[in-house]
Amino acid sequence: MSKLLNHIQSPKDLRELDPHQLPQLAKELRDFIIHIVATKEGHLGASLGVVELTIALHYVFNTPEDLLIWDVGHQAYGHKILTGRREVFDTNRQFGGLSGFPKRSESSYDTFGVGHSSTSISAALGMAIVSKLKGDTTKQHIAVIGDASIASGMAFEGLNHAGVTNANLLVILNDNAIGIDPSVGALKQYLTNVKKGTQKHENVFEALNFNYSGPIDGHDFSALISEMERLKTIEGPKLLHVITTKGKGLKQAEKDQVKYHAPGKFDAKTGELFPKPDTVQPPKFQDVFGHTIVELAEKNEAIIGITPAMPTGSSLKYMMEQFPDRAIDVGIAEQHAVTLAAGMATQGAVVFCNIYSTFLQRAYDQVIHDVAIQNLPVIFCLDRAGLVGEDGATHHGLYDLAYLRCVPNLIIFAPRNEVELRNIMYTAQLGLEHPIAIRYPRGRGNTLDWKQAFEPIEIGKAIELKQGNNIAVLSLGFIADNVTKAIEKLEMKDDVAHIDMRFLKPLDESMLHQAFNSYSEIITIEDGCEKGGFGSAILEFAARYNYKNNISVMAVPDIVVEHGSIETLQHLTKIDVDAIVEKLETIIQRHCL
């Protein structure tokens, strides 16, 4: 039998199939996704769970004229494969290849860029309102919201507005009871009761003036297609409740949905993960955080941990296991997480609010208004700071140094290694007069003996790691490792001093005066954006005190950085070891002339 998938170049080809052929296409599409992700890595479970839904959507609706938005974007692998990208899908998440998320510049079928969650309803409603204003009453606008994204405040804001319009909007709730970790909260319990038929109260979506239908089996083509065809004829806001199984079609992915959300490489035939190497490796920064907060919480009963839907990704899971009453997953609700932490801090709790750097952007107002203005000592632990790799533009933590530096009362610290992360966490829980943001990278550090005795860190104090003659490199955070490696490659190592500033705010002005008076050349380096970040702070310092030293800023340039390995992206943005060596050698040669 010839494979159906090989003949699908676009949804137009898909619509030529007979309905009885769709289950076979679903099997082929699942197999295709499994075999690609097994070797290339990526998000697996979410896309496997929506295979039938994806096929049905493109079968019923006239995409791309009808506008389809996926929320969250890691559900969309099948969508990409069916919309002309099958032959290049093996480049997914690779540098120069396909994005791991829908991206408007990549395809006309990707109607909206979706990396962060819970944006689809607002975006689709905006599209629907404009279509109505243009007099286009036939165009369909479909938002597929899944992986627990419906619980976000922004999703409710969209629902609240849509319910008082007559816009042609269809919200498809992909209800699989799990995001990256299992869903939490009262809404999750409500949807569970709806599925069981035990919910006795008024339907919450009907109360918001949506035409509600479901729940239906999201793996049943007959039910999906007939209901979507019916909903096409109904005006106004509609919500179709679809029940799916994340990881559908791969036994291990169905059984362990957390691990197989993004499992890394695995055996495509058996589904088994490849064994990890036996070599002893330094820990991941997230695990240093996770184990350290447990260690601190054992002695300090005031400590509480909060994460918005990332207990596994942030490693707060360890505290949730040891102290379930003091470690809280609030779901995909970053704004709530920050203000919840602020409320707890007013009552004397020592709150570690653990959020990915890129996701804290969604709670910027709360950081300013609810924490900083009130000067509440919330401890923000910002995981995935800097370049994060294959997840790309929406997930890089490049902007935190710049967007936090302007906030009054906020301390900003970037540990260069795992020991420094432990010690600043220890210092923070001893009691600070201000809130603090601790930002650290994705992945492993470089210290095997990281679990050392705690030592307090003096707030605002830098460290001179190496003395030199003519050049001082000022680094902030884990990028210091690149500087150390670069200096080791130089013939004239003695020319270069290396200072780990550690604190972006407050800056160690005493150390800076010493550096500017001792070295004619100053280089700053950071794994953050060039505009407004660490380098900008040093330039401001030099201008304030009228220093005339030559200053070079090495940082991520003012561009949108796409996806690729961290090593590739550091090379692209010229903050890798080779770029530092080149910069230092150029300055050294100039001094020798």
PDB file of N, CA and C in Angstrom, residues 529-591:
ATOM      1  N   CYS A 529      20.960  40.821  26.191  1.00  0.00           N
ATOM      2  CA  CYS A 529      20.884  41.759  25.079  1.00  0.00           C
ATOM      3  C   CYS A 529      21.811  42.954  25.310  1.00  0.00           C
ATOM      4  N   GLU A 530      22.371  43.440  24.220  1.00  0.00           N
ATOM      5  CA  GLU A 530      23.321  44.540  24.290  1.00  0.00           C
ATOM      6  C   GLU A 530      22.658  45.831  24.757  1.00  0.00           C
ATOM      7  N   LYS A 531      21.438  46.063  24.320  1.00  0.00           N
ATOM      8  CA  LYS A 531      20.759  47.309  24.634  1.00  0.00           C
ATOM      9  C   LYS A 531      20.229  47.291  26.067  1.00  0.00           C
ATOM     10  N   GLY A 532      20.792  48.126  26.905  1.00  0.00           N
ATOM     11  CA  GLY A 532      20.254  48.292  28.245  1.00  0.00           C
ATOM     12  C   GLY A 532      20.734  47.331  29.296  1.00  0.00           C
ATOM     13  N   GLY A 533      21.649  46.429  28.947  1.00  0.00           N
ATOM     14  CA  GLY A 533      22.061  45.392  29.883  1.00  0.00           C
ATOM     15  C   GLY A 533      23.279  45.751  30.706  1.00  0.00           C
ATOM     16  N   PHE A 534      24.096  44.742  30.992  1.00  0.00           N
ATOM     17  CA  PHE A 534      25.276  44.900  31.843  1.00  0.00           C
ATOM     18  C   PHE A 534      26.273  45.883  31.240  1.00  0.00           C
ATOM     19  N   GLY A 535      26.568  45.713  29.958  1.00  0.00           N
ATOM     20  CA  GLY A 535      27.507  46.618  29.291  1.00  0.00           C
ATOM     21  C   GLY A 535      27.037  48.062  29.345  1.00  0.00           C
ATOM     22  N   SER A 536      25.743  48.259  29.158  1.00  0.00           N
ATOM     23  CA  SER A 536      25.187  49.613  29.249  1.00  0.00           C
ATOM     24  C   SER A 536      25.404  50.197  30.636  1.00  0.00           C
ATOM     25  N   ALA A 537      25.256  49.366  31.657  1.00  0.00           N
ATOM     26  CA  ALA A 537      25.466  49.841  33.031  1.00  0.00           C
ATOM     27  C   ALA A 537      26.907  50.296  33.239  1.00  0.00           C
ATOM     28  N   ILE A 538      27.858  49.568  32.659  1.00  0.00           N
ATOM     29  CA  ILE A 538      29.269  49.944  32.803  1.00  0.00           C
ATOM     30  C   ILE A 538      29.555  51.229  32.025  1.00  0.00           C
ATOM     31  N   LEU A 539      28.970  51.381  30.851  1.00  0.00           N
ATOM     32  CA  LEU A 539      29.139  52.614  30.075  1.00  0.00           C
ATOM     33  C   LEU A 539      28.567  53.812  30.835  1.00  0.00           C
ATOM     34  N   GLU A 540      27.436  53.609  31.492  1.00  0.00           N
ATOM     35  CA  GLU A 540      26.847  54.679  32.295  1.00  0.00           C
ATOM     36  C   GLU A 540      27.763  55.056  33.460  1.00  0.00           C
ATOM     37  N   PHE A 541      28.342  54.051  34.084  1.00  0.00           N
ATOM     38  CA  PHE A 541      29.286  54.298  35.177  1.00  0.00           C
ATOM     39  C   PHE A 541      30.464  55.126  34.675  1.00  0.00           C
ATOM     40  N   ALA A 542      31.020  54.734  33.533  1.00  0.00           N
ATOM     41  CA  ALA A 542      32.175  55.453  32.988  1.00  0.00           C
ATOM     42  C   ALA A 542      31.818  56.897  32.654  1.00  0.00           C
ATOM     43  N   ALA A 543      30.635  57.100  32.108  1.00  0.00           N
ATOM     44  CA  ALA A 543      30.213  58.458  31.767  1.00  0.00           C
ATOM     45  C   ALA A 543      29.984  59.288  33.030  1.00  0.00           C
ATOM     46  N   ARG A 544      29.404  58.673  34.052  1.00  0.00           N
ATOM     47  CA  ARG A 544      29.112  59.403  35.298  1.00  0.00           C
ATOM     48  C   ARG A 544      30.393  59.921  35.943  1.00  0.00           C
ATOM     49  N   TYR A 545      31.451  59.110  35.881  1.00  0.00           N
ATOM     50  CA  TYR A 545      32.697  59.487  36.545  1.00  0.00           C
ATOM     51  C   TYR A 545      33.764  59.986  35.559  1.00  0.00           C
ATOM     52  N   ASN A 546      33.339  60.201  34.314  1.00  0.00           N
ATOM     53  CA  ASN A 546      34.196  60.825  33.296  1.00  0.00           C
ATOM     54  C   ASN A 546      35.470  60.031  33.011  1.00  0.00           C
ATOM     55  N   TYR A 547      35.352  58.697  33.009  1.00  0.00           N
ATOM     56  CA  TYR A 547      36.478  57.860  32.614  1.00  0.00           C
ATOM     57  C   TYR A 547      36.616  57.844  31.092  1.00  0.00           C
ATOM     58  N   LYS A 548      37.855  57.802  30.622  1.00  0.00           N
ATOM     59  CA  LYS A 548      38.137  57.851  29.181  1.00  0.00           C
ATOM     60  C   LYS A 548      38.709  56.531  28.660  1.00  0.00           C
ATOM     61  N   ASN A 549      38.635  55.492  29.428  1.00  0.00           N
ATOM     62  CA  ASN A 549      39.164  54.189  28.995  1.00  0.00           C
ATOM     63  C   ASN A 549      38.450  53.731  27.725  1.00  0.00           C
ATOM     64  N   ASN A 550      39.154  52.882  26.964  1.00  0.00           N
ATOM     65  CA  ASN A 550      38.493  52.225  25.836  1.00  0.00           C
ATOM     66  C   ASN A 550      37.593  51.113  26.377  1.00  0.00           C
ATOM     67  N   ILE A 551      36.338  51.152  26.012  1.00  0.00           N
ATOM     68  CA  ILE A 551      35.368  50.177  26.529  1.00  0.00           C
ATOM     69  C   ILE A 551      34.745  49.424  25.358  1.00  0.00           C
ATOM     70  N   SER A 552      34.794  48.095  25.416  1.00  0.00           N
ATOM     71  CA  SER A 552      34.146  47.241  24.410  1.00  0.00           C
ATOM     72  C   SER A 552      33.048  46.437  25.088  1.00  0.00           C
ATOM     73  N   VAL A 553      31.881  46.430  24.475  1.00  0.00           N
ATOM     74  CA  VAL A 553      30.747  45.683  25.017  1.00  0.00           C
ATOM     75  C   VAL A 553      30.508  44.450  24.149  1.00  0.00           C
ATOM     76  N   MET A 554      30.605  43.270  24.770  1.00  0.00           N
ATOM     77  CA  MET A 554      30.301  42.018  24.082  1.00  0.00           C
ATOM     78  C   MET A 554      29.002  41.471  24.662  1.00  0.00           C
ATOM     79  N   ALA A 555      27.987  41.415  23.822  1.00  0.00           N
ATOM     80  CA  ALA A 555      26.655  40.983  24.258  1.00  0.00           C
ATOM     81  C   ALA A 555      25.881  40.547  23.026  1.00  0.00           C
ATOM     82  N   VAL A 556      24.686  40.051  23.240  1.00  0.00           N
ATOM     83  CA  VAL A 556      23.842  39.635  22.115  1.00  0.00           C
ATOM     84  C   VAL A 556      23.360  40.880  21.393  1.00  0.00           C
ATOM     85  N   PRO A 557      23.622  40.995  20.099  1.00  0.00           N
ATOM     86  CA  PRO A 557      23.246  42.216  19.370  1.00  0.00           C
ATOM     87  C   PRO A 557      21.729  42.397  19.277  1.00  0.00           C
ATOM     88  N   ASP A 558      21.341  43.548  18.786  1.00  0.00           N
ATOM     89  CA  ASP A 558      19.929  43.945  18.740  1.00  0.00           C
ATOM     90  C   ASP A 558      19.218  43.267  17.573  1.00  0.00           C
ATOM     91  N   ILE A 559      19.127  41.951  17.659  1.00  0.00           N
ATOM     92  CA  ILE A 559      18.466  41.143  16.637  1.00  0.00           C
ATOM     93  C   ILE A 559      17.583  40.109  17.332  1.00  0.00           C
ATOM     94  N   VAL A 560      16.665  39.528  16.584  1.00  0.00           N
ATOM     95  CA  VAL A 560      15.912  38.383  17.081  1.00  0.00           C
ATOM     96  C   VAL A 560      16.765  37.148  16.836  1.00  0.00           C
ATOM     97  N   VAL A 561      17.154  36.473  17.899  1.00  0.00           N
ATOM     98  CA  VAL A 561      17.999  35.285  17.785  1.00  0.00           C
ATOM     99  C   VAL A 561      17.093  34.071  17.635  1.00  0.00           C
ATOM    100  N   GLU A 562      17.274  33.334  16.562  1.00  0.00           N
ATOM    101  CA  GLU A 562      16.430  32.186  16.290  1.00  0.00           C
ATOM    102  C   GLU A 562      16.951  30.941  17.017  1.00  0.00           C
ATOM    103  N   HIS A 563      16.536  29.777  16.558  1.00  0.00           N
ATOM    104  CA  HIS A 563      16.848  28.538  17.250  1.00  0.00           C
ATOM    105  C   HIS A 563      18.132  27.909  16.725  1.00  0.00           C
ATOM    106  N   GLY A 564      18.757  27.135  17.572  1.00  0.00           N
ATOM    107  CA  GLY A 564      20.002  26.435  17.263  1.00  0.00           C
ATOM    108  C   GLY A 564      20.632  26.021  18.579  1.00  0.00           C
ATOM    109  N   SER A 565      21.694  25.260  18.511  1.00  0.00           N
ATOM    110  CA  SER A 565      22.366  24.862  19.744  1.00  0.00           C
ATOM    111  C   SER A 565      22.938  26.109  20.422  1.00  0.00           C
ATOM    112  N   ILE A 566      23.127  26.031  21.728  1.00  0.00           N
ATOM    113  CA  ILE A 566      23.681  27.175  22.452  1.00  0.00           C
ATOM    114  C   ILE A 566      25.067  27.517  21.922  1.00  0.00           C
ATOM    115  N   GLU A 567      25.860  26.493  21.610  1.00  0.00           N
ATOM    116  CA  GLU A 567      27.201  26.737  21.067  1.00  0.00           C
ATOM    117  C   GLU A 567      27.122  27.494  19.744  1.00  0.00           C
ATOM    118  N   THR A 568      26.200  27.070  18.871  1.00  0.00           N
ATOM    119  CA  THR A 568      26.031  27.740  17.584  1.00  0.00           C
ATOM    120  C   THR A 568      25.589  29.179  17.766  1.00  0.00           C
ATOM    121  N   LEU A 569      24.668  29.403  18.675  1.00  0.00           N
ATOM    122  CA  LEU A 569      24.125  30.747  18.871  1.00  0.00           C
ATOM    123  C   LEU A 569      25.130  31.663  19.558  1.00  0.00           C
ATOM    124  N   GLN A 570      25.939  31.118  20.458  1.00  0.00           N
ATOM    125  CA  GLN A 570      27.000  31.939  21.043  1.00  0.00           C
ATOM    126  C   GLN A 570      27.990  32.372  19.962  1.00  0.00           C
ATOM    127  N   HIS A 571      28.288  31.462  19.052  1.00  0.00           N
ATOM    128  CA  HIS A 571      29.183  31.815  17.939  1.00  0.00           C
ATOM    129  C   HIS A 571      28.540  32.870  17.044  1.00  0.00           C
ATOM    130  N   LEU A 572      27.259  32.694  16.765  1.00  0.00           N
ATOM    131  CA  LEU A 572      26.529  33.644  15.914  1.00  0.00           C
ATOM    132  C   LEU A 572      26.529  35.041  16.523  1.00  0.00           C
ATOM    133  N   THR A 573      26.342  35.121  17.830  1.00  0.00           N
ATOM    134  CA  THR A 573      26.235  36.418  18.501  1.00  0.00           C
ATOM    135  C   THR A 573      27.576  36.923  19.027  1.00  0.00           C
ATOM    136  N   LYS A 574      28.630  36.166  18.757  1.00  0.00           N
ATOM    137  CA  LYS A 574      30.006  36.567  19.070  1.00  0.00           C
ATOM    138  C   LYS A 574      30.234  36.780  20.572  1.00  0.00           C
ATOM    139  N   ILE A 575      29.745  35.810  21.361  1.00  0.00           N
ATOM    140  CA  ILE A 575      30.082  35.800  22.788  1.00  0.00           C
ATOM    141  C   ILE A 575      30.685  34.450  23.172  1.00  0.00           C
ATOM    142  N   ASP A 576      31.139  33.697  22.171  1.00  0.00           N
ATOM    143  CA  ASP A 576      31.762  32.402  22.442  1.00  0.00           C
ATOM    144  C   ASP A 576      33.245  32.588  22.749  1.00  0.00           C
ATOM    145  N   VAL A 577      33.910  31.491  23.074  1.00  0.00           N
ATOM    146  CA  VAL A 577      35.322  31.550  23.447  1.00  0.00           C
ATOM    147  C   VAL A 577      36.162  32.133  22.321  1.00  0.00           C
ATOM    148  N   ASP A 578      35.931  31.689  21.092  1.00  0.00           N
ATOM    149  CA  ASP A 578      36.745  32.172  19.969  1.00  0.00           C
ATOM    150  C   ASP A 578      36.589  33.672  19.760  1.00  0.00           C
ATOM    151  N   ALA A 579      35.377  34.180  19.934  1.00  0.00           N
ATOM    152  CA  ALA A 579      35.154  35.616  19.760  1.00  0.00           C
ATOM    153  C   ALA A 579      35.868  36.418  20.838  1.00  0.00           C
ATOM    154  N   ILE A 580      35.900  35.883  22.052  1.00  0.00           N
ATOM    155  CA  ILE A 580      36.609  36.573  23.133  1.00  0.00           C
ATOM    156  C   ILE A 580      38.112  36.560  22.869  1.00  0.00           C
ATOM    157  N   VAL A 581      38.623  35.420  22.430  1.00  0.00           N
ATOM    158  CA  VAL A 581      40.049  35.329  22.089  1.00  0.00           C
ATOM    159  C   VAL A 581      40.388  36.347  21.009  1.00  0.00           C
ATOM    160  N   GLU A 582      39.582  36.411  19.967  1.00  0.00           N
ATOM    161  CA  GLU A 582      39.841  37.355  18.870  1.00  0.00           C
ATOM    162  C   GLU A 582      39.845  38.793  19.373  1.00  0.00           C
ATOM    163  N   LYS A 583      38.877  39.136  20.219  1.00  0.00           N
ATOM    164  CA  LYS A 583      38.806  40.496  20.758  1.00  0.00           C
ATOM    165  C   LYS A 583      40.048  40.806  21.598  1.00  0.00           C
ATOM    166  N   LEU A 584      40.457  39.885  22.463  1.00  0.00           N
ATOM    167  CA  LEU A 584      41.613  40.116  23.325  1.00  0.00           C
ATOM    168  C   LEU A 584      42.899  40.213  22.517  1.00  0.00           C
ATOM    169  N   GLU A 585      43.054  39.330  21.526  1.00  0.00           N
ATOM    170  CA  GLU A 585      44.280  39.364  20.726  1.00  0.00           C
ATOM    171  C   GLU A 585      44.386  40.652  19.923  1.00  0.00           C
ATOM    172  N   THR A 586      43.257  41.142  19.431  1.00  0.00           N
ATOM    173  CA  THR A 586      43.264  42.406  18.685  1.00  0.00           C
ATOM    174  C   THR A 586      43.736  43.550  19.570  1.00  0.00           C
ATOM    175  N   ILE A 587      43.249  43.589  20.805  1.00  0.00           N
ATOM    176  CA  ILE A 587      43.639  44.659  21.730  1.00  0.00           C
ATOM    177  C   ILE A 587      45.106  44.513  22.138  1.00  0.00           C
ATOM    178  N   ILE A 588      45.526  43.275  22.396  1.00  0.00           N
ATOM    179  CA  ILE A 588      46.923  43.032  22.794  1.00  0.00           C
ATOM    180  C   ILE A 588      47.870  43.456  21.683  1.00  0.00           C
ATOM    181  N   GLN A 589      47.538  43.116  20.427  1.00  0.00           N
ATOM    182  CA  GLN A 589      48.385  43.496  19.296  1.00  0.00           C
ATOM    183  C   GLN A 589      48.465  45.008  19.151  1.00  0.00           C
ATOM    184  N   ARG A 590      47.344  45.663  19.410  1.00  0.00           N
ATOM    185  CA  ARG A 590      47.328  47.126  19.316  1.00  0.00           C
ATOM    186  C   ARG A 590      48.260  47.742  20.356  1.00  0.00           C
ATOM    187  N   HIS A 591      48.298  47.155  21.523  1.00  0.00           N
ATOM    188  CA  HIS A 591      49.165  47.674  22.590  1.00  0.00           C
ATOM    189  C   HIS A 591      50.635  47.393  22.304  1.00  0.00           C
TER     190      HIS A 591
END
